Each structure stands twice: as C-alpha cells, then as structure tokens.
mmCIF file of C-alpha atoms and ligand atoms in Angstrom:
data_model
loop_
_atom_site.group_PDB
_atom_site.id
_atom_site.type_symbol
_atom_site.label_atom_id
_atom_site.label_comp_id
_atom_site.label_asym_id
_atom_site.label_seq_id
_atom_site.Cartn_x
_atom_site.Cartn_y
_atom_site.Cartn_z
ATOM 1 C CA UNK K 22 45.087 -172.015 47.802
ATOM 2 C CA UNK K 23 42.975 -170.004 46.155
ATOM 3 C CA UNK K 24 42.961 -167.456 49.860
ATOM 4 C CA UNK K 25 43.354 -167.259 52.569
ATOM 5 C CA UNK K 26 40.940 -165.555 55.459
ATOM 6 C CA UNK K 27 41.713 -168.610 58.131
ATOM 7 C CA UNK K 28 42.520 -172.253 58.681
ATOM 8 C CA UNK K 29 38.646 -173.164 57.137
ATOM 9 C CA UNK K 30 41.060 -172.057 53.635
ATOM 10 C CA UNK K 31 43.755 -174.755 53.728
ATOM 11 C CA UNK K 32 43.307 -178.248 52.878
ATOM 12 C CA UNK K 33 46.213 -179.894 55.609
ATOM 13 C CA UNK K 34 47.200 -176.963 58.871
ATOM 14 C CA UNK K 35 49.153 -179.825 59.550
ATOM 15 C CA UNK K 36 51.174 -179.793 56.420
ATOM 16 C CA UNK K 37 51.647 -175.950 56.323
ATOM 17 C CA UNK K 38 53.119 -175.726 59.144
ATOM 18 C CA UNK K 39 55.835 -178.158 58.213
ATOM 19 C CA UNK K 40 56.268 -176.223 54.718
ATOM 20 C CA UNK K 41 56.835 -173.545 56.382
ATOM 21 C CA UNK K 42 59.656 -174.911 58.557
ATOM 22 C CA UNK K 43 60.899 -176.441 55.373
ATOM 23 C CA UNK K 44 61.108 -172.029 54.189
ATOM 24 C CA UNK K 45 62.797 -170.646 57.029
ATOM 25 C CA UNK K 46 65.292 -173.378 56.460
ATOM 26 C CA UNK K 47 65.806 -172.340 52.977
ATOM 27 C CA UNK K 48 64.245 -169.247 52.287
ATOM 28 C CA UNK K 49 65.090 -168.694 48.021
ATOM 29 C CA UNK K 50 64.579 -172.343 47.140
ATOM 30 C CA UNK K 51 61.657 -170.779 45.489
ATOM 31 C CA UNK K 52 62.835 -166.986 45.407
ATOM 32 C CA UNK K 53 61.916 -166.794 41.120
ATOM 33 C CA UNK K 54 58.768 -168.348 41.430
ATOM 34 C CA UNK K 55 57.388 -164.967 41.884
ATOM 35 C CA UNK K 56 58.943 -163.288 39.582
ATOM 36 C CA UNK K 57 56.293 -160.523 37.391
ATOM 37 C CA UNK K 58 53.247 -160.219 40.085
ATOM 38 C CA UNK K 59 52.681 -157.883 43.169
ATOM 39 C CA UNK K 60 51.288 -158.294 46.016
ATOM 40 C CA UNK K 61 49.840 -155.356 46.919
ATOM 41 C CA UNK K 62 49.054 -154.846 51.110
ATOM 42 C CA UNK K 63 46.250 -152.296 52.377
ATOM 43 C CA UNK K 64 46.317 -150.841 55.684
ATOM 44 C CA UNK K 65 42.454 -149.611 56.830
ATOM 45 C CA UNK K 66 44.533 -149.862 60.685
ATOM 46 C CA UNK K 67 48.944 -149.552 62.039
ATOM 47 C CA UNK K 68 50.854 -152.573 61.479
ATOM 48 C CA UNK K 69 55.135 -153.666 62.405
ATOM 49 C CA UNK K 70 55.253 -157.396 61.989
ATOM 50 C CA UNK K 71 52.969 -157.654 59.580
ATOM 51 C CA UNK K 72 54.072 -154.928 57.160
ATOM 52 C CA UNK K 73 57.868 -156.225 57.404
ATOM 53 C CA UNK K 74 57.009 -159.813 57.659
ATOM 54 C CA UNK K 75 54.347 -159.714 54.708
ATOM 55 C CA UNK K 76 56.788 -157.399 52.252
ATOM 56 C CA UNK K 77 59.496 -160.013 53.552
ATOM 57 C CA UNK K 78 57.825 -163.211 53.195
ATOM 58 C CA UNK K 79 57.007 -161.555 49.425
ATOM 59 C CA UNK K 80 60.201 -160.437 48.678
ATOM 60 C CA UNK K 81 61.935 -164.038 49.089
ATOM 61 C CA UNK K 82 59.563 -164.956 46.745
ATOM 62 C CA UNK K 83 61.078 -162.524 44.450
ATOM 63 C CA UNK K 84 57.528 -160.962 44.614
ATOM 64 C CA UNK K 85 57.320 -157.332 44.220
ATOM 65 C CA UNK K 86 55.177 -155.074 46.966
ATOM 66 C CA UNK K 87 52.821 -152.133 47.292
ATOM 67 C CA UNK K 88 51.490 -150.676 50.577
ATOM 68 C CA UNK K 89 48.954 -148.253 51.042
ATOM 69 C CA UNK K 90 47.856 -147.453 54.481
ATOM 70 C CA UNK K 91 43.881 -147.393 53.376
ATOM 71 C CA UNK K 92 43.102 -144.733 57.083
ATOM 72 C CA UNK K 93 45.200 -142.500 55.884
ATOM 73 C CA UNK K 94 46.305 -141.888 52.326
ATOM 74 C CA UNK K 95 43.276 -143.897 50.885
ATOM 75 C CA UNK K 96 39.883 -142.955 49.866
ATOM 76 C CA UNK K 97 37.002 -144.018 52.004
ATOM 77 C CA UNK K 98 35.076 -147.125 51.150
ATOM 78 C CA UNK K 99 31.365 -147.052 50.817
ATOM 79 C CA UNK K 100 30.649 -151.027 51.412
ATOM 80 C CA UNK K 101 26.984 -150.577 51.420
ATOM 81 C CA UNK K 102 25.261 -152.142 47.749
ATOM 82 C CA UNK K 103 22.570 -149.339 46.368
ATOM 83 C CA UNK K 104 23.726 -146.702 49.113
ATOM 84 C CA UNK K 105 22.982 -142.644 47.780
ATOM 85 C CA UNK K 106 26.842 -141.690 48.663
ATOM 86 C CA UNK K 107 26.461 -138.354 49.170
ATOM 87 C CA UNK K 108 28.110 -138.789 52.891
ATOM 88 C CA UNK K 109 31.102 -138.549 54.536
ATOM 89 C CA UNK K 110 32.376 -142.234 51.664
ATOM 90 C CA UNK K 111 34.399 -141.127 48.980
ATOM 91 C CA UNK K 112 33.937 -144.808 47.097
ATOM 92 C CA UNK K 113 33.453 -148.415 46.492
ATOM 93 C CA UNK K 114 34.864 -151.178 47.422
ATOM 94 C CA UNK K 115 33.351 -152.607 43.941
ATOM 95 C CA UNK K 116 35.039 -150.320 42.290
ATOM 96 C CA UNK K 117 38.000 -150.474 44.343
ATOM 97 C CA UNK K 118 38.581 -154.599 44.331
ATOM 98 C CA UNK K 119 38.658 -154.152 41.205
ATOM 99 C CA UNK K 120 40.571 -151.757 40.375
ATOM 100 C CA UNK K 121 43.449 -152.931 42.898
ATOM 101 C CA UNK K 122 42.848 -156.354 41.635
ATOM 102 C CA UNK K 123 44.349 -154.999 38.144
ATOM 103 C CA UNK K 124 47.587 -154.279 39.504
ATOM 104 C CA UNK K 125 47.663 -157.102 41.854
ATOM 105 C CA UNK K 126 48.478 -160.241 41.432
ATOM 106 C CA UNK K 127 47.641 -160.907 45.731
ATOM 107 C CA UNK K 128 45.761 -158.264 46.921
ATOM 108 C CA UNK K 129 46.692 -158.634 51.633
ATOM 109 C CA UNK K 130 44.532 -157.027 53.730
ATOM 110 C CA UNK K 131 43.819 -155.488 57.706
ATOM 111 C CA UNK K 132 41.523 -154.426 58.370
ATOM 112 C CA UNK K 133 40.484 -153.986 62.496
ATOM 113 C CA UNK K 134 36.747 -154.211 64.428
ATOM 114 C CA UNK K 135 35.215 -151.257 65.020
ATOM 115 C CA UNK K 136 33.819 -153.268 68.360
ATOM 116 C CA UNK K 137 30.846 -151.125 68.438
ATOM 117 C CA UNK K 138 28.615 -153.159 66.101
ATOM 118 C CA UNK K 139 28.949 -156.746 67.387
ATOM 119 C CA UNK K 140 26.719 -158.686 63.501
ATOM 120 C CA UNK K 141 28.818 -155.778 61.258
ATOM 121 C CA UNK K 142 32.035 -157.289 63.711
ATOM 122 C CA UNK K 143 31.266 -160.411 62.261
ATOM 123 C CA UNK K 144 30.477 -160.146 59.535
ATOM 124 C CA UNK K 145 33.543 -159.819 57.976
ATOM 125 C CA UNK K 146 31.482 -156.474 55.487
ATOM 126 C CA UNK K 147 35.385 -156.200 54.449
ATOM 127 C CA UNK K 148 37.412 -158.202 54.066
ATOM 128 C CA UNK K 149 34.525 -160.082 52.410
ATOM 129 C CA UNK K 150 33.814 -156.945 50.675
ATOM 130 C CA UNK K 151 37.212 -157.454 48.753
ATOM 131 C CA UNK K 152 37.245 -161.298 49.042
ATOM 132 C CA UNK K 153 33.327 -160.607 46.692
ATOM 133 C CA UNK K 154 34.380 -157.296 44.532
ATOM 134 C CA UNK K 155 38.337 -158.296 43.833
ATOM 135 C CA UNK K 156 39.536 -160.393 40.985
ATOM 136 C CA UNK K 157 42.537 -161.673 42.736
ATOM 137 C CA UNK K 158 42.420 -164.011 46.028
ATOM 138 C CA UNK K 159 42.932 -162.175 49.166
ATOM 139 C CA UNK K 160 44.929 -162.799 52.013
ATOM 140 C CA UNK K 161 43.768 -161.435 56.305
ATOM 141 C CA UNK K 162 46.502 -159.210 57.667
ATOM 142 C CA UNK K 163 45.003 -159.572 60.620
ATOM 143 C CA UNK K 164 40.804 -159.032 59.901
ATOM 144 C CA UNK K 165 37.947 -157.711 62.295
ATOM 145 C CA UNK K 166 37.889 -160.938 63.961
ATOM 146 C CA UNK K 167 41.018 -164.325 63.346
ATOM 147 C CA UNK K 168 44.053 -163.315 62.674
ATOM 148 C CA UNK K 169 45.572 -167.050 60.796
ATOM 149 C CA UNK K 170 48.747 -165.530 60.283
ATOM 150 C CA UNK K 171 49.936 -164.688 63.032
ATOM 151 C CA UNK K 172 48.119 -168.001 64.343
ATOM 152 C CA UNK K 173 50.185 -169.957 62.563
ATOM 153 C CA UNK K 174 53.579 -168.450 62.925
ATOM 154 C CA UNK K 175 52.411 -169.085 66.103
ATOM 155 C CA UNK K 176 52.437 -172.993 65.363
ATOM 156 C CA UNK K 177 55.222 -172.618 63.965
ATOM 157 C CA UNK K 178 56.924 -171.122 67.405
ATOM 158 C CA UNK K 179 55.464 -174.378 69.370
ATOM 159 C CA UNK K 180 56.600 -177.223 67.065
ATOM 160 C CA UNK K 181 60.004 -175.448 67.091
ATOM 161 C CA UNK K 182 60.383 -175.467 70.741
ATOM 162 C CA UNK K 183 58.238 -178.028 72.618
ATOM 163 C CA UNK K 184 60.147 -180.878 74.453
ATOM 164 C CA UNK K 185 57.172 -182.910 75.341
ATOM 165 C CA UNK K 186 54.978 -184.630 72.495
ATOM 166 C CA UNK K 187 52.276 -183.178 73.554
ATOM 167 C CA UNK K 188 52.775 -179.749 75.727
ATOM 168 C CA UNK K 189 49.809 -178.133 77.598
ATOM 169 C CA UNK K 190 49.113 -174.529 75.290
ATOM 170 C CA UNK K 191 47.306 -172.264 77.562
ATOM 171 C CA UNK K 192 46.038 -168.904 76.375
ATOM 172 C CA UNK K 193 45.701 -165.930 79.432
ATOM 173 C CA UNK K 194 43.805 -163.385 78.687
ATOM 174 C CA UNK K 195 45.611 -160.804 79.985
ATOM 175 C CA UNK K 196 44.554 -156.684 81.628
ATOM 176 C CA UNK K 197 44.746 -153.948 78.603
ATOM 177 C CA UNK K 198 44.146 -150.138 79.524
ATOM 178 C CA UNK K 199 42.287 -149.920 75.285
ATOM 179 C CA UNK K 200 39.602 -151.876 74.180
ATOM 180 C CA UNK K 201 41.574 -154.559 71.788
ATOM 181 C CA UNK K 202 39.526 -157.210 69.122
ATOM 182 C CA UNK K 203 38.835 -160.861 69.988
ATOM 183 C CA UNK K 204 40.457 -161.681 66.867
ATOM 184 C CA UNK K 205 44.206 -163.073 67.969
ATOM 185 C CA UNK K 206 42.855 -165.163 70.546
ATOM 186 C CA UNK K 207 39.509 -166.831 68.326
ATOM 187 C CA UNK K 208 42.455 -167.017 65.439
ATOM 188 C CA UNK K 209 44.502 -168.692 68.254
ATOM 189 C CA UNK K 210 42.475 -171.755 69.709
ATOM 190 C CA UNK K 211 40.528 -172.118 65.833
ATOM 191 C CA UNK K 212 43.985 -173.111 64.423
ATOM 192 C CA UNK K 213 45.620 -174.780 68.125
ATOM 193 C CA UNK K 214 41.957 -176.771 68.252
ATOM 194 C CA UNK K 215 43.411 -178.317 64.877
ATOM 195 C CA UNK K 216 47.068 -178.758 65.732
ATOM 196 C CA UNK K 217 47.831 -182.038 68.801
ATOM 197 C CA UNK K 218 48.008 -179.889 71.458
ATOM 198 C CA UNK K 219 46.203 -179.755 74.265
ATOM 199 C CA UNK K 220 44.954 -176.337 74.632
ATOM 200 C CA UNK K 221 43.585 -174.277 77.967
ATOM 201 C CA UNK K 222 41.678 -170.761 77.822
ATOM 202 C CA UNK K 223 42.052 -168.872 80.916
ATOM 203 C CA UNK K 224 40.323 -165.770 81.322
ATOM 204 C CA UNK K 225 38.046 -163.769 83.623
ATOM 205 C CA UNK K 226 34.381 -164.671 83.308
ATOM 206 C CA UNK K 227 32.498 -162.682 80.687
ATOM 207 C CA UNK K 228 35.275 -162.957 78.459
ATOM 208 C CA UNK K 229 33.898 -166.084 76.807
ATOM 209 C CA UNK K 230 34.673 -166.220 73.069
ATOM 210 C CA UNK K 231 32.529 -166.565 70.520
ATOM 211 C CA UNK K 232 30.578 -169.966 70.255
ATOM 212 C CA UNK K 233 32.805 -170.634 66.333
ATOM 213 C CA UNK K 234 35.827 -170.519 67.981
ATOM 214 C CA UNK K 235 35.375 -171.605 72.644
ATOM 215 C CA UNK K 236 32.919 -174.999 71.142
ATOM 216 C CA UNK K 237 35.172 -177.320 73.194
ATOM 217 C CA UNK K 238 37.464 -175.801 73.465
ATOM 218 C CA UNK K 239 38.938 -176.244 78.298
ATOM 219 C CA UNK K 240 38.555 -173.115 79.573
ATOM 220 C CA UNK K 241 39.886 -172.890 83.918
ATOM 221 C CA UNK K 242 38.452 -168.809 85.625
ATOM 222 C CA UNK K 243 41.360 -169.570 87.527
ATOM 223 C CA UNK K 244 44.153 -168.676 85.972
ATOM 224 C CA UNK K 245 46.284 -170.289 88.698
ATOM 225 C CA UNK K 246 45.193 -173.399 88.054
ATOM 226 C CA UNK K 247 45.422 -173.604 84.356
ATOM 227 C CA UNK K 248 48.876 -172.475 84.464
ATOM 228 C CA UNK K 249 49.453 -175.929 86.637
ATOM 229 C CA UNK K 250 52.335 -177.642 83.784
ATOM 230 C CA UNK K 251 51.776 -175.349 81.621
ATOM 231 C CA UNK K 252 54.459 -175.711 78.906
ATOM 232 C CA UNK K 253 54.173 -172.571 76.848
ATOM 233 C CA UNK K 254 51.488 -169.157 78.350
ATOM 234 C CA UNK K 255 50.040 -167.321 75.197
ATOM 235 C CA UNK K 256 49.249 -164.207 76.780
ATOM 236 C CA UNK K 257 46.553 -161.855 74.606
ATOM 237 C CA UNK K 258 43.851 -159.115 76.680
ATOM 238 C CA UNK K 259 40.738 -159.026 74.245
ATOM 239 C CA UNK K 260 37.794 -157.350 74.977
ATOM 240 C CA UNK K 261 33.981 -159.113 75.723
ATOM 241 C CA UNK K 262 32.328 -160.123 73.214
ATOM 242 C CA UNK K 263 28.996 -161.246 74.983
ATOM 243 C CA UNK K 264 28.675 -157.897 76.490
ATOM 244 C CA UNK K 265 30.402 -156.430 73.486
ATOM 245 C CA UNK K 266 33.973 -154.258 72.926
ATOM 246 C CA UNK K 267 33.557 -153.074 76.533
ATOM 247 C CA UNK K 268 36.486 -153.895 79.066
ATOM 248 C CA UNK K 269 35.227 -155.746 82.234
ATOM 249 C CA UNK K 270 38.147 -156.000 83.613
ATOM 250 C CA UNK K 271 41.719 -154.149 84.884
ATOM 251 C CA UNK K 272 42.429 -156.554 87.391
ATOM 252 C CA UNK K 273 45.951 -156.980 87.132
ATOM 253 C CA UNK K 274 46.465 -160.105 89.525
ATOM 254 C CA UNK K 275 45.436 -161.432 85.565
ATOM 255 C CA UNK K 276 49.172 -160.415 84.356
ATOM 256 C CA UNK K 277 51.401 -162.313 84.044
ATOM 257 C CA UNK K 278 53.970 -162.565 86.556
ATOM 258 C CA UNK K 279 57.186 -164.061 87.268
ATOM 259 C CA UNK K 280 55.671 -166.211 90.659
ATOM 260 C CA UNK K 281 52.490 -166.542 87.595
ATOM 261 C CA UNK K 282 55.409 -168.145 85.540
ATOM 262 C CA UNK K 283 56.613 -170.662 88.244
ATOM 263 C CA UNK K 284 52.925 -172.136 88.261
ATOM 264 C CA UNK K 285 54.030 -173.880 85.327
ATOM 265 C CA UNK K 286 56.595 -176.387 83.545
ATOM 266 C CA UNK K 287 59.315 -174.145 82.786
ATOM 267 C CA UNK K 288 56.897 -172.603 80.484
ATOM 268 C CA UNK K 289 57.697 -170.495 77.604
ATOM 269 C CA UNK K 290 56.080 -167.121 77.222
ATOM 270 C CA UNK K 291 54.186 -165.871 74.127
ATOM 271 C CA UNK K 292 52.968 -162.534 72.992
ATOM 272 C CA UNK K 293 51.682 -161.843 69.892
ATOM 273 C CA UNK K 294 52.975 -158.428 70.040
ATOM 274 C CA UNK K 295 53.186 -155.457 70.024
ATOM 275 C CA UNK K 296 52.856 -156.073 74.086
ATOM 276 C CA UNK K 297 52.333 -153.287 76.938
ATOM 277 C CA UNK K 298 55.046 -154.060 79.229
ATOM 278 C CA UNK K 299 53.794 -154.164 82.876
ATOM 279 C CA UNK K 300 50.571 -154.501 82.056
ATOM 280 C CA UNK K 301 49.958 -157.674 80.463
ATOM 281 C CA UNK K 302 53.190 -159.049 80.969
ATOM 282 C CA UNK K 303 56.238 -158.444 83.911
ATOM 283 C CA UNK K 304 59.148 -157.480 82.283
ATOM 284 C CA UNK K 305 61.258 -160.013 84.220
ATOM 285 C CA UNK K 306 59.473 -162.358 82.246
ATOM 286 C CA UNK K 307 59.487 -160.527 78.220
ATOM 287 C CA UNK K 308 63.430 -159.962 79.024
ATOM 288 C CA UNK K 309 63.929 -163.195 80.306
ATOM 289 C CA UNK K 310 65.524 -166.845 78.593
ATOM 290 C CA UNK K 311 62.073 -168.080 78.559
ATOM 291 C CA UNK K 312 60.174 -166.041 76.500
ATOM 292 C CA UNK K 313 60.184 -166.100 72.796
ATOM 293 C CA UNK K 314 57.926 -163.050 71.484
ATOM 294 C CA UNK K 315 60.854 -161.712 69.388
ATOM 295 C CA UNK K 316 60.876 -165.824 67.693
ATOM 296 C CA UNK K 317 57.738 -165.534 67.376
ATOM 297 C CA UNK K 318 57.395 -162.426 65.249
ATOM 298 C CA UNK K 319 60.808 -163.748 63.371
ATOM 299 C CA UNK K 320 58.254 -166.839 61.909
ATOM 300 C CA UNK K 321 55.519 -164.918 60.750
ATOM 301 C CA UNK K 322 57.672 -164.025 57.908
ATOM 302 C CA UNK K 323 57.781 -167.785 57.426
ATOM 303 C CA UNK K 324 54.487 -167.704 57.963
ATOM 304 C CA UNK K 325 53.191 -165.620 55.002
ATOM 305 C CA UNK K 326 55.872 -166.691 52.617
ATOM 306 C CA UNK K 327 53.919 -170.550 52.783
ATOM 307 C CA UNK K 328 50.331 -168.772 52.288
ATOM 308 C CA UNK K 329 51.878 -166.770 48.816
ATOM 309 C CA UNK K 330 53.616 -169.340 48.267
ATOM 310 C CA UNK K 331 50.418 -171.961 48.152
ATOM 311 C CA UNK K 332 48.308 -168.658 46.512
ATOM 312 C CA UNK K 333 51.148 -168.582 43.923
ATOM 313 C CA UNK K 334 51.422 -171.584 42.906
ATOM 314 C CA UNK K 335 47.621 -172.582 43.286
HETATM 315 C C1 SN0 Y 413 45.735 -155.623 67.909
HETATM 316 C C2 SN0 Y 413 45.533 -156.606 69.012
HETATM 317 O O1 SN0 Y 413 44.207 -157.624 68.110
HETATM 318 O O2 SN0 Y 413 45.278 -156.400 69.915
HETATM 319 C C3 SN0 Y 413 47.194 -156.062 67.612
HETATM 320 C C4 SN0 Y 413 47.360 -156.791 67.238
HETATM 321 C C5 SN0 Y 413 48.563 -157.802 66.792
HETATM 322 N N1 SN0 Y 413 46.902 -154.883 68.765
HETATM 323 C C6 SN0 Y 413 46.330 -153.811 69.433
HETATM 324 O O3 SN0 Y 413 45.711 -153.014 68.650
HETATM 325 C C7 SN0 Y 413 47.010 -152.572 70.470
HETATM 326 C C8 SN0 Y 413 47.581 -151.622 70.388
HETATM 327 C C9 SN0 Y 413 47.846 -150.930 71.988
HETATM 328 O O4 SN0 Y 413 46.942 -149.857 71.867
HETATM 329 O O5 SN0 Y 413 48.397 -151.874 72.351
#
C-alpha cells in the first residue's frame, strides 16, 4: 500500500480486515518490521483514540513515533501556491511537508474540515497538500471528509460480533449540540458498501451525504422503520452537507434509547467515540452488554497496525 487516505487505496479491503484480525491474534509477529523507521503524527485537531492506538500500532511493529500538535505547537501553514505570506500563515506546505519527510518514514495527518467552505473541505486541501509535497507515504488520521482507520476498525468489530452471514447494519444520525464533520459517516458508508452486509442509512431530511457516498445506499427517513431487524446500530451525528455545516435539527426523538434499540433484532450499539451521553445515546444503551464502543476503540490498534504494516511492506 503506498498511502492510506481512503478505501480506494486498499487493493482488497476484505483481505485487509482478515489481516487486521490475524494481527490482533498475534500482535508482535512483525515486531521487527519497523526497526529504525519513524512514524510522524501531525494533529491539527484533538484526538484520544487515534493518537494512542496509532502509536501503539507503531510500537507493536517496532517503529518509533513522533507526535506534533500542529494546532498548538506548529507554525500556521499556507497551502496556496504563489501567495504573499504577509498575513497569519507562517510556513508553506511545500517546506513543511518536505522537511517532515526527512524526519519520518510515514506521516499521519489529522485535519478536520472548516464546515464553512464546502469546496475547500471536499478538495482535502490539507491532507492533499502533504501528499503532493511529502516524499513519504501519508496516512489519514481523519481528514476533512473521511476517517478510514475508524471505518476499518468498525468493519473488524462487525465481523467479530455478527451472528448471521449478512447482518443488517444501520447508520443512524443522532442529535448533537455542535456542528460535526461528515467524515465518519462518509467513510463508514464507503467501507460498508464494500462489506458483505446490508446497509441502511437513516437521518432527518437535509442530512443527505454527498453523492459519491450516498450513491447506491438505501436511505430510510423513518428511524423506527430503519431499526426493524437491525443487527448493528451505528450512531453518529454529522452536520448538513447540502446546507453546508449547518445544524438543521437537534430533535431528541433521534437519540438512541433503549426503547429505540428494542425495535431492532437485539442489535449491538456502535459509535466511534467520543460520544455525548444522553444527547446522542442514552446512558442505559452504553452501559449494557450490547454496546461495542470499547471493542471498536480496541480495534483501532489493529486497523492502524494492518495499514502501517502494509505500507512498510510496500
Ligand atoms: C469528531 C467527528 O468527526 O465527529 C471526531 C470523531 C472521531 N468528533 C468530534 O469532534 C466530537 C466533538 C464534540 O464536541 O463532541
């Protein structure tokens, strides 16, 4: 694998899921593969799971890691070519990416969208700036529009816990007080379309995902109906794509409660975390045995490790 920005960089997603599960069973089998290799992790935004699980994945492969919180400790980067940098931007992506490439063998980037400028966000200006000007592979740690390491971990989790060959997986929008990226939802849909599962997406009107993601996906606007016969409920808030970055609803009728879960086929509950308790999901759903949120977070190690391993082996 030469980079990991989306599922499109993965030649065979089914094999990658199997590989991640094999790594989980035997996490130190390739503990010398990363000897004398360094993974650089650049965070333009907050992170708990991605930061720690990706460092753990690198450690399991014998790699070193360097972490830089770009938002707090880095220079403010300029992405436009030819710009006169007499304003707030302090360093151009051309120098930054070239320099980091000399210190690191793989660069991971976390960069959230502005949720103001849709065209710029969906052009993936930041992560593509690194791809274009770095001389080493780039891994997405959640970009403006996608979160592929999360989706891979989610697929592993469904695979581990499914009770039927083709489970029904429902992505449900849920309310949230803050405008959030579409990245987790976009990416989840992209990966689940490649998985051998039945996928249904449910959200209020106005929360339709961008075309490349929503294409070919069953959308059921009635959440209760969507939940019927569901084996997995994957909750996530996202802000509107069409009315870009806007919160169109905070309707608590969409909160995932035990009553909602009772409509399903005894479904497992999933969320990428961090989750706002009693806004997105009721305490009682998170605190009983059917929640897989902690297992999903554990699988972030093996999703990152499978990806790093495939890049080291390229
Ligand atoms: C991010 C998102 O993309 O939705 C990261 C998820 C992995 N989530 C948040 O920023 C939540 C912040 C909040 O205020 O709850």
